[in-house]
Structure formats: structure tokens, C-alpha cells
Amino acid sequence: MNSNTLTDTPPIALALAGGGPLGAVYEVGALAALHEALPTLDFTKLHSYVGVSAGAFVTAGLANGITPPEMVQLFIENEGEDGDALAPGVFMRPALREYASRLSNLPSAVVGALWASARSLKPSRMLSELQRLSAVIPTGLFDNRAIEQAMRSLLSKPGRTNDFRELKANLFVIATDLDSGETVEFGSATMNHIPISQAVQASAALPGMYPPVKIGARHYVDGALNKTLHASGALNAGAKLVICVNPLVPFDGTVAARAQSHLVERGLPTVLSQTFRALIHSRLEKSLQSYATTYKDAKLIVLEPSKGDADLFFSNLFSYGNRRRLAEHAYQHTRAQLLARADAIAAEFAKYGVKLNLNALSDPHRKLLPTARKVARGETGAAASKLTQALDSLEVALLR
């Protein structure tokens, strides 16, 4: 356990899975709902944080004192002091250096393949030799160095740190070692010397989208390849109650609110998306069964979209155009989940002196974002924001 962990912090942890940029958007919306539902629980002072891929961005921010409402401004609205830190363009810069490096090897690779094929004079051998050309294909479309730079800038502000060892809580960022295929837990005792920004960059290096990240002599890729949540990091550190948010679930058209065509009719991207979701969700279910056996004195609360959520499934995970709508969607869906399971969830948190705010959950008028963009900047929006904060503070005082 981190030697700086607060001794009076209840053993409550947060584990966030991946899901691309919009996976982070969903998690921020869900966290905003949790923040309101559990107002006496400070989400910037939890016992432990575990982030995989997109979840690594969010947990790194929380562990550094960035609150869920501030996350909304940062990730969803791109406003405030850090509003430009993780703007959409950061994630979509072409990997020009990677392209140039690979293309520079093309002439020698072609000559070598043709020469070896000519010497063998066998068609089967020729095909094998031509496979050498695969080495010149870029390993990623987008440059994730910009992601590391943005995270480093964000965590370099006063009161924050880019050093795992300086945090007051445990933070585990999960990646996969490309050469061994093993899961790597940045932030653990043997891997806490790596800057948090580099760990986040490695954890989010989805193969094909971003090049592998070289740290020391090793190369790392997306942590979701092996683990969906990896809550064991927090459980091994001593957490007894882990809030888990998983934004990706396979789609089930039979329970969707409206009739859907067969997924195969939507082409390869949809088929691949469904396959990927089914694989990672199957792993998640097996992990939860394993946790129940291995950590019998601990409890996990899993929050995720409905399998019939067509709106979320058919959204482009790398599009920011509808992020405000989907953040609101995640916020409202999470509120509904918490309200539906209120008795069981309230009992679990009550063990640690944390109360569930049923008034906030049952309020049909609560919204995450103003209907009109930029309303909060006007006088009316500012007054409404102050009123909401005052009412929330009153609710917290009554719950204590």
C-alpha cells in the first residue's frame, strides 16, 4: 500500500475500465451521478484507484484532486483552467513520425523480399518472403505522444503530481507488456517510478490506433487486452468495497427499446465492435466470479450500460460530436441504476459511514449539463449553478 495513504480513509476504491474517448465520457457522466448520490464520499480521497485504458485518464485525475464536476468541465465541456488539456485534437493527431520511420524501411524490405523470392523460384516461398513487407506497416494511426504531453501538463499544475509515489492514495494504471503479453501494474511497488503520464499513455495504446509505448527497454500497449477492470489491484491493497464502472457491453437487440436490424447488415466495424465487447465482457464476468471466491470479505458494485442501449452501442467511440448527449445519457442511466438498487447499495456504503442521497436520485429534474451550450457562462447560468451548489451543500449537511 502507498505509504502516503490517508489512515482515516474508508477502504472504498474505484476501478474504471476502457472504451476509447467516449468510454471516458461515459465514466465521467457516471461519476457525476455517483458524486451526487454519495455526497459524503470524497471521490478525490478514496482508498485506491485502478484505471485501464480510457479509465486511466479519469482515475489519474481523481487521484490528483480533480473532482467529478471538474471532470465534466475538463472532459465534456473543455472549459475551465484545464479546458484545453485533453481537447479532442490531442487524441487524433496523425502518427507522422511512425509513418516516416516505417516508410524509410520500405525500399530495402521490397528489394530483400524480391531477391529472396527470385532465388527460391517457388510460388509458395515467394508469398512467404513477401510477408516481410508487413514490417513496414505503421503500428498506429495516431500519435499518442500528444496524450502523454497533455497528461503531463495537466498533472504538473500546483497541488498535483505526475509521480505515483507522491500521491496520498494508491493509483494503479494497467497496461500490457507487448513482448511477454503479461499485465503490468504501473503504480505498484516495482513500477511506481514511471511517470503517471507515461503510464496513462501506455495503458491507452490501443493496437492499430496508437503505436506501442516504449518505456525503458520494454514496449507497452492497451491494458484492456488482458484485463477489463483489474480490480484486484485495489483489493490486494486492502480495499473492501470497490465501485466499478464498465462503459462497454455487448449489444442485445432483443431487449432494445426499438427494433434493430441484424448487426451483420451494418458491416465490419459493427461486427468487430460487438465481438470486442463480447470478449471483454465475458472476461469481466469471469473476473467478478474469481473476485467473489478470492476476496470473500470484499464487495464489488458494478455499474454499466444496459445491453439494450442502442444509443450508446451505435455511437462512434472516437467521435466527440455527441459527447455532451452521451455524458447526460450516462449520468441519467447511472442515477436510475443506483435508485433501482438503492436498498442494497445503501447497506454496503452504510458499513463505512457513507449515506446514499435518495432525494438527489429521485429528483426527476436533475440534469448533468445545461440544455444550451455555454449557459453556465451567463449570469442566469451562474446563478443557477450557485443555487444548485447551495442545495447540494444543504443535503450533505443533513446527511451527515
PDB file of C-alpha atoms in Angstrom, residues 35 55 101 127 136 150 167 182 184 220 235 280 284 286 297 299 306 312 392:
ATOM      1  CA  HIS A  35     -20.869  12.222  -6.719  1.00  0.00           C
ATOM      2  CA  GLY A  55     -10.292   4.769 -17.291  1.00  0.00           C
ATOM      3  CA  SER A 101      10.012   5.601 -39.851  1.00  0.00           C
ATOM      4  CA  LEU A 127       4.379 -15.447 -50.754  1.00  0.00           C
ATOM      5  CA  VAL A 136       6.755  -1.540 -42.866  1.00  0.00           C
ATOM      6  CA  ALA A 150      -1.236  16.712 -22.309  1.00  0.00           C
ATOM      7  CA  LEU A 167       0.039  10.568  -4.204  1.00  0.00           C
ATOM      8  CA  GLU A 182       1.764 -10.005 -19.358  1.00  0.00           C
ATOM      9  CA  VAL A 184       1.722  -4.627 -15.949  1.00  0.00           C
ATOM     10  CA  TYR A 220       3.520  -1.489 -23.779  1.00  0.00           C
ATOM     11  CA  LEU A 235      -8.354  -5.406  -3.413  1.00  0.00           C
ATOM     12  CA  ILE A 280     -14.081  -8.151 -22.785  1.00  0.00           C
ATOM     13  CA  LEU A 284     -15.251  -9.228 -16.795  1.00  0.00           C
ATOM     14  CA  LYS A 286     -15.195 -14.390 -15.104  1.00  0.00           C
ATOM     15  CA  ASP A 297     -14.669 -10.207   2.654  1.00  0.00           C
ATOM     16  CA  LYS A 299     -17.723  -6.330  -2.258  1.00  0.00           C
ATOM     17  CA  SER A 306     -27.864  -1.753 -20.463  1.00  0.00           C
ATOM     18  CA  LEU A 312     -24.559   4.048 -26.784  1.00  0.00           C
ATOM     19  CA  ASP A 392     -26.297  20.174  -2.585  1.00  0.00           C
TER      20      ASP A 392
END
